[in-house]
Tab-separated table of C-alpha atoms in Angstrom:
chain	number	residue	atom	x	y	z
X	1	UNK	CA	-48.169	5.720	85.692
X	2	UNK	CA	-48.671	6.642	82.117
X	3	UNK	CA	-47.168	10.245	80.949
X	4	UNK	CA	-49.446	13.000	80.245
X	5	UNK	CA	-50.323	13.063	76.269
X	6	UNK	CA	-49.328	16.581	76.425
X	7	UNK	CA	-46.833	16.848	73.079
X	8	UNK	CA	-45.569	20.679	74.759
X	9	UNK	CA	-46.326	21.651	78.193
X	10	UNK	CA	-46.969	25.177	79.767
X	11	UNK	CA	-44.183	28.268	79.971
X	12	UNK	CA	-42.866	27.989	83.453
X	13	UNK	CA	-39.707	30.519	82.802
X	14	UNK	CA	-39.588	34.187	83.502
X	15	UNK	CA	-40.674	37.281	81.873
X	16	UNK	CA	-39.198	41.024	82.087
X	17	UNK	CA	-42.398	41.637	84.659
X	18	UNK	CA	-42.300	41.253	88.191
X	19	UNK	CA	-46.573	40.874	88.105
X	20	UNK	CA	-46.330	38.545	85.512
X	21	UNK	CA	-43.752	36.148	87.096
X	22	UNK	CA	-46.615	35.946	89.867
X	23	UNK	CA	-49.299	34.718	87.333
X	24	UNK	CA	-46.320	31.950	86.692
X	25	UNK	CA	-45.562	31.436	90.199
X	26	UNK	CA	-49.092	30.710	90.626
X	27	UNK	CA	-49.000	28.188	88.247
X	28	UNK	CA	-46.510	26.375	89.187
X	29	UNK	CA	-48.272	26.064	91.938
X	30	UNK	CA	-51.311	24.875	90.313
X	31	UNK	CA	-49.353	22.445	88.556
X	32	UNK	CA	-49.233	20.659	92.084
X	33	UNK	CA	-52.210	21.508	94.036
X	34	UNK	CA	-54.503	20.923	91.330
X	35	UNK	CA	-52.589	17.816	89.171
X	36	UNK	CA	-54.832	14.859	87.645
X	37	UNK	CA	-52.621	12.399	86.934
X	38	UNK	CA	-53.474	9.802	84.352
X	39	UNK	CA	-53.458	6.425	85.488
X	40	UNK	CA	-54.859	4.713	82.443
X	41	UNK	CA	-55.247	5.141	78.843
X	42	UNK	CA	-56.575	3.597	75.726
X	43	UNK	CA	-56.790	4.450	72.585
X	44	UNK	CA	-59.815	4.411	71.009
X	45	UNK	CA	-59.249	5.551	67.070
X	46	UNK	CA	-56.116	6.161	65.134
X	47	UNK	CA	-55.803	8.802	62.569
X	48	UNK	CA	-53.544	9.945	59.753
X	49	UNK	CA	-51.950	12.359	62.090
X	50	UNK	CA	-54.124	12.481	65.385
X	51	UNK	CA	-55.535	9.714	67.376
X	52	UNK	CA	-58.510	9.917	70.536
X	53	UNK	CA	-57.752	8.233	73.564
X	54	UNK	CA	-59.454	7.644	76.724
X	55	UNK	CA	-57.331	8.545	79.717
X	56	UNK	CA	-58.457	7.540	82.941
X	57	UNK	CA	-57.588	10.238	85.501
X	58	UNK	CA	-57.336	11.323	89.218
X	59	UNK	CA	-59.064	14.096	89.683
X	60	UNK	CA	-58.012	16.983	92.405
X	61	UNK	CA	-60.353	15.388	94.589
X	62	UNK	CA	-59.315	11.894	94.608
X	63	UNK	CA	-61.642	10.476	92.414
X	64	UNK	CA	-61.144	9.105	89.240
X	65	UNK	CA	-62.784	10.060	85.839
X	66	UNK	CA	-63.028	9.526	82.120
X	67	UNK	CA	-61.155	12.460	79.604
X	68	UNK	CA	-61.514	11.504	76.352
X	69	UNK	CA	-58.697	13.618	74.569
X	70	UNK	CA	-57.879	14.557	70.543
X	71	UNK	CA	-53.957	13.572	70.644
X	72	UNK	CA	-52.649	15.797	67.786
X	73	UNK	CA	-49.042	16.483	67.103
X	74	UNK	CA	-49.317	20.863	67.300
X	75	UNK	CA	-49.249	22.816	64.433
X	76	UNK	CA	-48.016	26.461	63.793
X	77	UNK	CA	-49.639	29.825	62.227
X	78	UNK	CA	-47.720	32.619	60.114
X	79	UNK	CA	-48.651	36.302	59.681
X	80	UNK	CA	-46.879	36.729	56.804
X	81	UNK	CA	-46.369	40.725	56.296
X	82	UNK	CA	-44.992	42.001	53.165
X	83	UNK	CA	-42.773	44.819	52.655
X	84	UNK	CA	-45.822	47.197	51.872
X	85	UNK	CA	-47.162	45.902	54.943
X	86	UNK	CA	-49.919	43.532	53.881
X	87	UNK	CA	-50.851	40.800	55.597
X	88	UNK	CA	-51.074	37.465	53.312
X	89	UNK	CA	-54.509	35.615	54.480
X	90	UNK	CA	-56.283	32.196	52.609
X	91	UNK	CA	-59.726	31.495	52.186
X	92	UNK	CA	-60.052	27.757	52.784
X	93	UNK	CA	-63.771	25.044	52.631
X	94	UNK	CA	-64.288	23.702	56.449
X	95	UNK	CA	-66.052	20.774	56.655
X	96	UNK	CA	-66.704	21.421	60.367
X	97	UNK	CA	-67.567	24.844	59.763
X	98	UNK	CA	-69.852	24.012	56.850
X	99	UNK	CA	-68.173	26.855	54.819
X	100	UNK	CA	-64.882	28.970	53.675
X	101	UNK	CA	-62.986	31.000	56.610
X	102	UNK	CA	-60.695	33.789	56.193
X	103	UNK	CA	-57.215	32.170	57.857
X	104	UNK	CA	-53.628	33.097	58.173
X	105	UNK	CA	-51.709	30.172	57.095
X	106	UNK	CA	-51.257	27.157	59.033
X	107	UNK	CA	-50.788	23.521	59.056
X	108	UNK	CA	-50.065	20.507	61.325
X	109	UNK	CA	-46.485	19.495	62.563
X	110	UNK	CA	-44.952	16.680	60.228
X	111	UNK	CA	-44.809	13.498	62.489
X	112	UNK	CA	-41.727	11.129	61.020
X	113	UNK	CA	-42.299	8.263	63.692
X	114	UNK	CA	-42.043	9.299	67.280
X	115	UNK	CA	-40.329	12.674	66.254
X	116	UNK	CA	-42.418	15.774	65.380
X	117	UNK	CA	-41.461	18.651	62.671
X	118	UNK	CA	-39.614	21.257	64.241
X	119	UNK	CA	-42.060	24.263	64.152
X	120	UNK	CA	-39.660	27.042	62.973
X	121	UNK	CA	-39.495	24.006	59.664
X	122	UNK	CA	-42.550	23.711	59.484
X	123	UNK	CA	-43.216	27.622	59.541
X	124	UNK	CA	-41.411	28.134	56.470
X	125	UNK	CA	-42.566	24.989	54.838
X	126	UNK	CA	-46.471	25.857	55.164
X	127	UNK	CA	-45.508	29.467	54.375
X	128	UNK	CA	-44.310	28.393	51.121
X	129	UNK	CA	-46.925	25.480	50.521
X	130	UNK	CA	-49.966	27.593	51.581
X	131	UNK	CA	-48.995	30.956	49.839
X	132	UNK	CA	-45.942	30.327	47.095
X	133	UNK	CA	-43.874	32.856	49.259
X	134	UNK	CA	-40.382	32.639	51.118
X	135	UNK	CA	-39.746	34.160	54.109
X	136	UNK	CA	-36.156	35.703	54.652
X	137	UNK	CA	-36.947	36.202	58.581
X	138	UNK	CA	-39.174	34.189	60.893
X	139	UNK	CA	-39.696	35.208	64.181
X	140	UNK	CA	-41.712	33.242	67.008
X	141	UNK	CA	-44.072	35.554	69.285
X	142	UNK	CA	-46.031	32.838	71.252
X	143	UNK	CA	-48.447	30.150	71.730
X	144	UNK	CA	-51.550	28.858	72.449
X	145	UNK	CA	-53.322	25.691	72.695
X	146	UNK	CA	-56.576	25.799	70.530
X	147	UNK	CA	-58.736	23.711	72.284
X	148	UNK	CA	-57.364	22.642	76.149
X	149	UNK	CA	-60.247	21.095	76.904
X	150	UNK	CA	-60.227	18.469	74.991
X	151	UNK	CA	-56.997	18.005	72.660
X	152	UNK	CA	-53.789	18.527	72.652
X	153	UNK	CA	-52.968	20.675	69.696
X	154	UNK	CA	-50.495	23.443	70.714
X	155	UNK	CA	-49.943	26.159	68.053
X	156	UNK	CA	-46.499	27.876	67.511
X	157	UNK	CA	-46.952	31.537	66.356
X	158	UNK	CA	-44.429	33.269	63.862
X	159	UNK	CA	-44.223	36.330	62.169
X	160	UNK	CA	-42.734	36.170	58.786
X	161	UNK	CA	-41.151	38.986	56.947
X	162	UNK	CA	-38.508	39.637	54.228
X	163	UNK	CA	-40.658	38.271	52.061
X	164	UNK	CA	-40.072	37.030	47.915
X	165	UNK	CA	-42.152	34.742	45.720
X	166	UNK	CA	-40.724	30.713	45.932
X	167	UNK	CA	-39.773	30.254	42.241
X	168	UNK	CA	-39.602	26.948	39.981
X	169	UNK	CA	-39.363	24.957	42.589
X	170	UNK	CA	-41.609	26.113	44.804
X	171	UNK	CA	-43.465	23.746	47.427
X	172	UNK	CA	-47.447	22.749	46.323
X	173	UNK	CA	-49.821	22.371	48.934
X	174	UNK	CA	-50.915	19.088	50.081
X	175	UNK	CA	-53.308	17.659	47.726
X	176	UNK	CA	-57.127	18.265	48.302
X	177	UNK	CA	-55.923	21.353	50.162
X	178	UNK	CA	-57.526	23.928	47.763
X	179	UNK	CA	-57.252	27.586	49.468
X	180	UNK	CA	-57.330	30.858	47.660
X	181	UNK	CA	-54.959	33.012	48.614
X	182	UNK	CA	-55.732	36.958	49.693
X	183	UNK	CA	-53.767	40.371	50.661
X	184	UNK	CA	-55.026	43.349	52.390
X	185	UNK	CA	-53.863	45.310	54.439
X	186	UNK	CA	-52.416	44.355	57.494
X	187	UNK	CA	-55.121	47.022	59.654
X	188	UNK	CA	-57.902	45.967	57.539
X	189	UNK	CA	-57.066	42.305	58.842
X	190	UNK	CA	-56.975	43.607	62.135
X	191	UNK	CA	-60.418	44.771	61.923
X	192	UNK	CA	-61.813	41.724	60.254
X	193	UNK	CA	-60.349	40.075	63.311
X	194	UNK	CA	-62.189	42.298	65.488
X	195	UNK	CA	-65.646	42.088	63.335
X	196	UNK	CA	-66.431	38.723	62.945
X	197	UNK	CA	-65.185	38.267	59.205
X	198	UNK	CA	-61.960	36.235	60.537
X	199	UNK	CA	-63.857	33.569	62.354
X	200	UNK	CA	-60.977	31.219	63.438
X	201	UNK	CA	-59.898	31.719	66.778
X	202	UNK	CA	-55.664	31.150	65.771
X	203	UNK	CA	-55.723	33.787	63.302
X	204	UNK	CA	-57.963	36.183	65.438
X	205	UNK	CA	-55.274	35.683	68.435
X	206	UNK	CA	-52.018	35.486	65.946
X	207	UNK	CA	-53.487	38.946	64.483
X	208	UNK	CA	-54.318	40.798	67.625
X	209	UNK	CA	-50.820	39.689	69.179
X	210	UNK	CA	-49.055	41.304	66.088
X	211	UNK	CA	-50.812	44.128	66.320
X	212	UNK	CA	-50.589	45.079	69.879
X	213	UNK	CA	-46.377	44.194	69.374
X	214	UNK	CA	-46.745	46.733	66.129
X	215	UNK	CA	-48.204	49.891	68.118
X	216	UNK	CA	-46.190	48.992	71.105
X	217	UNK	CA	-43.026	49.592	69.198
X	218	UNK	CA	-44.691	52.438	66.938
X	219	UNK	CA	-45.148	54.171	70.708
Y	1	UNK	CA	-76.449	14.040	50.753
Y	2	UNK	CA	-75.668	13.706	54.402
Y	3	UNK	CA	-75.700	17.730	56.138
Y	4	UNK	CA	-72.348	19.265	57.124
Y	5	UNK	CA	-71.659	18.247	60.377
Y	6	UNK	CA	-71.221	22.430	61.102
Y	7	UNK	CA	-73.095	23.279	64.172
Y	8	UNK	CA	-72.985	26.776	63.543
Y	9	UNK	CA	-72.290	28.706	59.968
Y	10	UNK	CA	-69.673	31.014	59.219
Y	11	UNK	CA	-71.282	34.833	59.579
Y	12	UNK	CA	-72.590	35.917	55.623
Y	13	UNK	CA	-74.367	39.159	56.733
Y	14	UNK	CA	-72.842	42.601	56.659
Y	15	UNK	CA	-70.580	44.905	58.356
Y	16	UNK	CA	-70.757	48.983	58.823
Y	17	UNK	CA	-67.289	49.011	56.617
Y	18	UNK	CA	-67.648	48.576	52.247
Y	19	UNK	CA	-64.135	46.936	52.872
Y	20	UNK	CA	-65.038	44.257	54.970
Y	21	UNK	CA	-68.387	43.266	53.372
Y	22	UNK	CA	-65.970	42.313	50.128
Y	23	UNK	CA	-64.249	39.799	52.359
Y	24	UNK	CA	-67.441	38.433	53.628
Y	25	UNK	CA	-69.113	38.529	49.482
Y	26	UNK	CA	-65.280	36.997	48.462
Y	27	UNK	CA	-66.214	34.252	51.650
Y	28	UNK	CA	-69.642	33.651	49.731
Y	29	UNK	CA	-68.465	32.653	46.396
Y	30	UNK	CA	-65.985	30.475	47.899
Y	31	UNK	CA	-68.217	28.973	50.055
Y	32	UNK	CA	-69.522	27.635	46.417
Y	33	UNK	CA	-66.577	27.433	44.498
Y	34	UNK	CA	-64.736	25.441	47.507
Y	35	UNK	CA	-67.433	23.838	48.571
Y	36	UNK	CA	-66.632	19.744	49.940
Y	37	UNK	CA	-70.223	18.388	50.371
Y	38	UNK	CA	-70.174	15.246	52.816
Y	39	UNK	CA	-71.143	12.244	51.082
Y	40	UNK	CA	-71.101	9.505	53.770
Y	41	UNK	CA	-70.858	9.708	57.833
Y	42	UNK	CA	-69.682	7.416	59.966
Y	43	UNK	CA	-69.889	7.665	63.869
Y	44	UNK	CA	-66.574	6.346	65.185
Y	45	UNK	CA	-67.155	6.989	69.041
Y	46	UNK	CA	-69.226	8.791	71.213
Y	47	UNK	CA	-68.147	10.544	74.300
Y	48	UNK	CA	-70.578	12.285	76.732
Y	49	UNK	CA	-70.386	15.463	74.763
Y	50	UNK	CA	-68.806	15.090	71.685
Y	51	UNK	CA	-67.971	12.282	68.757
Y	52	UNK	CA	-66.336	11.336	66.797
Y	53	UNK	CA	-66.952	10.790	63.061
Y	54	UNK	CA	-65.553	10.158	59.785
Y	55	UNK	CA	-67.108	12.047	57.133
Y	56	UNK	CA	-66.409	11.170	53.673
Y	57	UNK	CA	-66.387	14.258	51.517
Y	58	UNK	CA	-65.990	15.272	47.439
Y	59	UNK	CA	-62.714	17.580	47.236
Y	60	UNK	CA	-62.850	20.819	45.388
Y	61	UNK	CA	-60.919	18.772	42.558
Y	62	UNK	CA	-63.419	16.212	42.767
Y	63	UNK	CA	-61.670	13.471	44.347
Y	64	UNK	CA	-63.094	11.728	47.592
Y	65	UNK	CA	-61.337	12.063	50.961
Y	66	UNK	CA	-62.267	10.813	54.489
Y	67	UNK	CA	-61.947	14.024	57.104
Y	68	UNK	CA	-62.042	12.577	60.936
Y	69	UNK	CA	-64.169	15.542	62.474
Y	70	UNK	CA	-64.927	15.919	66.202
Y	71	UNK	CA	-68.020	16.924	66.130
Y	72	UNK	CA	-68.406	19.305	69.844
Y	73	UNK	CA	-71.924	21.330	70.672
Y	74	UNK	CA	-70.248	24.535	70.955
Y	75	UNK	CA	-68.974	26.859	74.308
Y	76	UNK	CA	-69.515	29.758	75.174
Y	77	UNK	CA	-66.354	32.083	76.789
Y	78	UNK	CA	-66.817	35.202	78.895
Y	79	UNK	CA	-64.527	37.902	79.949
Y	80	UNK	CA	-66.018	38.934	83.358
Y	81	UNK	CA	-65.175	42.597	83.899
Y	82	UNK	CA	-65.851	44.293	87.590
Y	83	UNK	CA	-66.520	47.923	88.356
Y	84	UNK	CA	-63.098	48.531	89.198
Y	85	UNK	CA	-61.948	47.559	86.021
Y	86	UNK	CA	-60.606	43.866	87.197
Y	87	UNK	CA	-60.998	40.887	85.239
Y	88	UNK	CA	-61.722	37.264	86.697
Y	89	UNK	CA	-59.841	34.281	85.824
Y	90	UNK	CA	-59.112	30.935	86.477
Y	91	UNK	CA	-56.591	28.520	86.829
Y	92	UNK	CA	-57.354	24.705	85.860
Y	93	UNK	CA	-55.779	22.041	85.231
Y	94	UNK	CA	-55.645	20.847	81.952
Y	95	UNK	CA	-54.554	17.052	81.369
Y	96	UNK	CA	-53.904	17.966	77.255
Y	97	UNK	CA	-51.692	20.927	78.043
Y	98	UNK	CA	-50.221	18.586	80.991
Y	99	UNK	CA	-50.487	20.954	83.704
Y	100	UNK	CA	-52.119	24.148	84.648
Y	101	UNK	CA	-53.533	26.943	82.293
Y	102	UNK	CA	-54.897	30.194	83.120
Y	103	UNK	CA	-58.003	30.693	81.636
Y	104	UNK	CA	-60.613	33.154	80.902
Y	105	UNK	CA	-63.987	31.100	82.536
Y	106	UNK	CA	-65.394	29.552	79.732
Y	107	UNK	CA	-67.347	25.949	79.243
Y	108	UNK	CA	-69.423	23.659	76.543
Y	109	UNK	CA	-73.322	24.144	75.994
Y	110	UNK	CA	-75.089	21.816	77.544
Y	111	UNK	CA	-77.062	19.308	74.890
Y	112	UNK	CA	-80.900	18.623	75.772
Y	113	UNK	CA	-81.409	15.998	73.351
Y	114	UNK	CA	-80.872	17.221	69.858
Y	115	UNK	CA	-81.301	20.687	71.616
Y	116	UNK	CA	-78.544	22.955	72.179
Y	117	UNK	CA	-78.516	25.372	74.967
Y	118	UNK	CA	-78.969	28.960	73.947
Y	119	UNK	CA	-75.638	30.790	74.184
Y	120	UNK	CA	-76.337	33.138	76.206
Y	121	UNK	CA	-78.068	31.610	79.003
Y	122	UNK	CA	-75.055	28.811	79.114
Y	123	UNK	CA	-72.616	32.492	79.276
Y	124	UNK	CA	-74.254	33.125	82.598
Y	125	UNK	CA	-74.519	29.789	83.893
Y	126	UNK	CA	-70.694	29.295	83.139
Y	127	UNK	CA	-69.966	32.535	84.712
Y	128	UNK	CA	-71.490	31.660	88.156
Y	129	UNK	CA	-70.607	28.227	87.845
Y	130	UNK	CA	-66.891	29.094	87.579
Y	131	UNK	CA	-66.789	32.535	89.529
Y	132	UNK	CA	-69.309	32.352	91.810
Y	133	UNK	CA	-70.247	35.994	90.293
Y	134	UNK	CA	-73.438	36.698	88.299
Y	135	UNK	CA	-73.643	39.621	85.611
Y	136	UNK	CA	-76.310	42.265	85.201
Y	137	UNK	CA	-74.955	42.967	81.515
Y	138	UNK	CA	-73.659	40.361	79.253
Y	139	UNK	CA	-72.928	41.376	75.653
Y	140	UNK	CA	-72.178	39.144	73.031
Y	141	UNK	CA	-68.355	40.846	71.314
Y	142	UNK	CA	-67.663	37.981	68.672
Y	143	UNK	CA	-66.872	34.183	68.317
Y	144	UNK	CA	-64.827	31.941	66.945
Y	145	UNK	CA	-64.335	28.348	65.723
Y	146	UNK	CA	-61.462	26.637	68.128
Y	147	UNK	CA	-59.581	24.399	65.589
Y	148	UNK	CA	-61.862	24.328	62.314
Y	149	UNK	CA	-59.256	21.740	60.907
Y	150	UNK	CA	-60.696	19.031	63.050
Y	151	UNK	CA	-63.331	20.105	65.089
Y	152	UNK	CA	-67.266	21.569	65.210
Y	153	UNK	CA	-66.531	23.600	68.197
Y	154	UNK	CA	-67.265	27.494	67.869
Y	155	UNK	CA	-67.363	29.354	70.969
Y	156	UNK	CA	-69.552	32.818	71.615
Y	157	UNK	CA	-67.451	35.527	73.254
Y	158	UNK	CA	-69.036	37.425	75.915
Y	159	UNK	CA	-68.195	40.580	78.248
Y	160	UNK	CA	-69.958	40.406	81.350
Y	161	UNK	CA	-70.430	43.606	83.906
Y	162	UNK	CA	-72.297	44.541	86.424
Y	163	UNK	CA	-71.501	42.328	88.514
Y	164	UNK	CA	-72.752	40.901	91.895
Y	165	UNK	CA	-71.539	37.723	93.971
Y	166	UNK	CA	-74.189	34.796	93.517
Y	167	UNK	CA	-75.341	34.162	97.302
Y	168	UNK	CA	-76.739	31.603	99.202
Y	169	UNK	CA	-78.049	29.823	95.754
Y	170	UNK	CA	-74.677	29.558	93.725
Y	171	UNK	CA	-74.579	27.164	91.364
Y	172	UNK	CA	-71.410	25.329	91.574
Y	173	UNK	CA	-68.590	24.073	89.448
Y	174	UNK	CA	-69.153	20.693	87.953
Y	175	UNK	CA	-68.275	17.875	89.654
Y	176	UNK	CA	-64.401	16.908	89.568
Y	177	UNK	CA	-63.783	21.068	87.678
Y	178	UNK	CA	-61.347	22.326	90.370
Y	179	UNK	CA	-60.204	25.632	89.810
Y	180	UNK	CA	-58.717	28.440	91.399
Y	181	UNK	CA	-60.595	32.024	90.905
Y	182	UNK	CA	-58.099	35.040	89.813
Y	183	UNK	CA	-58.787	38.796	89.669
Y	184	UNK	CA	-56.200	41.153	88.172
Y	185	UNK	CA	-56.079	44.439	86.622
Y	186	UNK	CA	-57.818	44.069	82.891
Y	187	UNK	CA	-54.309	45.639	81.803
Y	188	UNK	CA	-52.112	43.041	83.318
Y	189	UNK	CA	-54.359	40.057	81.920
Y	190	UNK	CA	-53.736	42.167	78.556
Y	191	UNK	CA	-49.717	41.397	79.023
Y	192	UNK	CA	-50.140	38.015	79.852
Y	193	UNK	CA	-51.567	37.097	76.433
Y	194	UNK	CA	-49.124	39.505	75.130
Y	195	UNK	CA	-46.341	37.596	77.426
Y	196	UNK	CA	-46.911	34.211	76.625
Y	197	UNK	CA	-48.311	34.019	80.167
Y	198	UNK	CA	-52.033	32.565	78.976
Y	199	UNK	CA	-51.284	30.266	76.407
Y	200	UNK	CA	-55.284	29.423	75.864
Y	201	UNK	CA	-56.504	30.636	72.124
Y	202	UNK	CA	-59.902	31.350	73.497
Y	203	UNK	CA	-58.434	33.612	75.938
Y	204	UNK	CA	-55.570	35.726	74.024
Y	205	UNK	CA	-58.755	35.800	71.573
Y	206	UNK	CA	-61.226	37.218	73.339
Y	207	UNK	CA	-59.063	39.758	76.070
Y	208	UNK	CA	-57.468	40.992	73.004
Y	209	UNK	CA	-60.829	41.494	71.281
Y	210	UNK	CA	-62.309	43.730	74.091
Y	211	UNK	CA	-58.556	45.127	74.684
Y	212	UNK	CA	-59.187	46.625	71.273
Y	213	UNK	CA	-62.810	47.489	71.947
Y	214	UNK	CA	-62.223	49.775	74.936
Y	215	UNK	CA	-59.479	51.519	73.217
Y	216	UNK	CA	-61.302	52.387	70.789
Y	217	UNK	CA	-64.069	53.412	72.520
Y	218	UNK	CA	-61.919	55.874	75.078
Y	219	UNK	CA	-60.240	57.163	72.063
């Protein structure tokens, strides 16, 4: 039987909530009573850095069926807050969204063979490639997967603070990866999360985490 | 020149806030001074509901570049809120995250030829379809594109209320879509995106969204 293409797989550990560690116990559960495991797969186009396969599955019910799945090594996303408390954002051209978004930095896991990037690396590399800034502290406060559905790309969410410009030798974003780069105020990026200027569903999530963590600890 | 492969367009009207409608006219101008028109498309595969393609596109600086774009009609997600102030879930299992997520219901538009389904109506087919429940009030609260990198797929967010269990006539899940149907305090689904409980972008996305919406509104 061929291994899932997942690259991370699902928290299973504890929390400091009682109601919580249900939702996880339930899960686990699922993982079982509801597992589809893939009995075939080819794949069907190879990328620089993700690839589409075809994995032939069992479904819950015993039959078998077709996923066709975006392999893609994860990536991470930075809200990088300065010490006046702005929030560093970049305005980036998306093909597939036929225009410029509004983004907190980001960018794919470095694949060097089998191995992927560590993402706490790869935090503080895109950090400094995407905005010219190093980040004295970089703290992790989640995950998501983007798109479940269909691919595989998990995201790694970090917090960077402690902030000072990368000098001489800084890091240059990849080439072709033109991006201007903004800073507002970290509540004014809240509410261009919550009015449809931030359009991008990692930054929207990474923002709204942040925030809720913020007033929790402003309580 | 071959049209961006951009199902739907990054929002360019206005907000109620001067602050925000700079970000959207600073958006604009970068949406020309960033622009990468398409010059050449390529379908590399076609799945049942999305493709594939290479699309071969002028950089900012001029250069060419090939960008492998999965090209996806769109979804809709829905945050189904009861009158006691619950919120349904579900649990599924996803073969890219390699086991089970928990989910807000959620699911792709359906494609009638060139046609794509109206969002709305696919909000309240999804909702029945995965909950069984059907919504007197569905308001649209925002959307997002899923992983703008790579992919077409934006996703409308919707709050459903109101609602009532779909009888005799349900419309069912699609075939081999197994899922288990959760209801929990609004609040506790809250700390599981906090919690790194849901690890689904849509989902931290959108509960945070209306988390922020409601507070507001009862302050």
């Amino acid at each position: 039987m061929v291994k899932s293409p997942a690259r991370h797989l699902p928290y299973r550990g504890t929390t400091d909530r009682p109601e919580l560690d249900r939702l996880i116990e339930g899960l686990r559960q699922a993982d079982l009573t509801l597992d589809q495991p893939v009995l075939e797969r080819t794949e069907i186009h190879k990328s620089h850095y993700m690839s589409l396969e075809r994995d032939t599955i069992r479904t819950t019910s015993g039959n078998t069926a077709d996923r066709d799945i975006v392999v893609h090594p994860g990536a991470v996303v930075i809200v990088p807050i300065d010490s006046e408390g702005h929030v560093l954002l970049v305005t980036q051209y998306r093909v597939p969204a036929g225009g410029a978004l509004l983004e907190l930095p980001a960018g794919t896991l470095d694949m060097h063979g089998d191995q992927i990037e560590d993402p706490l690396l790869a935090a503080h590399r895109e950090l400094e490639e995407e905005t010219g800034y190093r980040a004295d502290k970089m703290e992790r406060i989640g995950g998501f997967w983007s798109a479940p559905g269909f691919s595989t790309e998990y995201l790694h969410v970090y917090v960077a603070t402690d902030l000072r410009t990368a000098d001489h030798d800084r890091l240059a974003p990849d080439e072709d990866e033109e991006l201007h780069l903004l800073r507002i105020p970290f509540a004014q990026a809240i509410e261009a999360a919550e009015q449809g200027v931030i359009e991008d569903a990692k930054s929207i999530a990474a923002i709204l985490m942040l925030a809720r963590r913020l007033e929790r600890a402003n309580r």
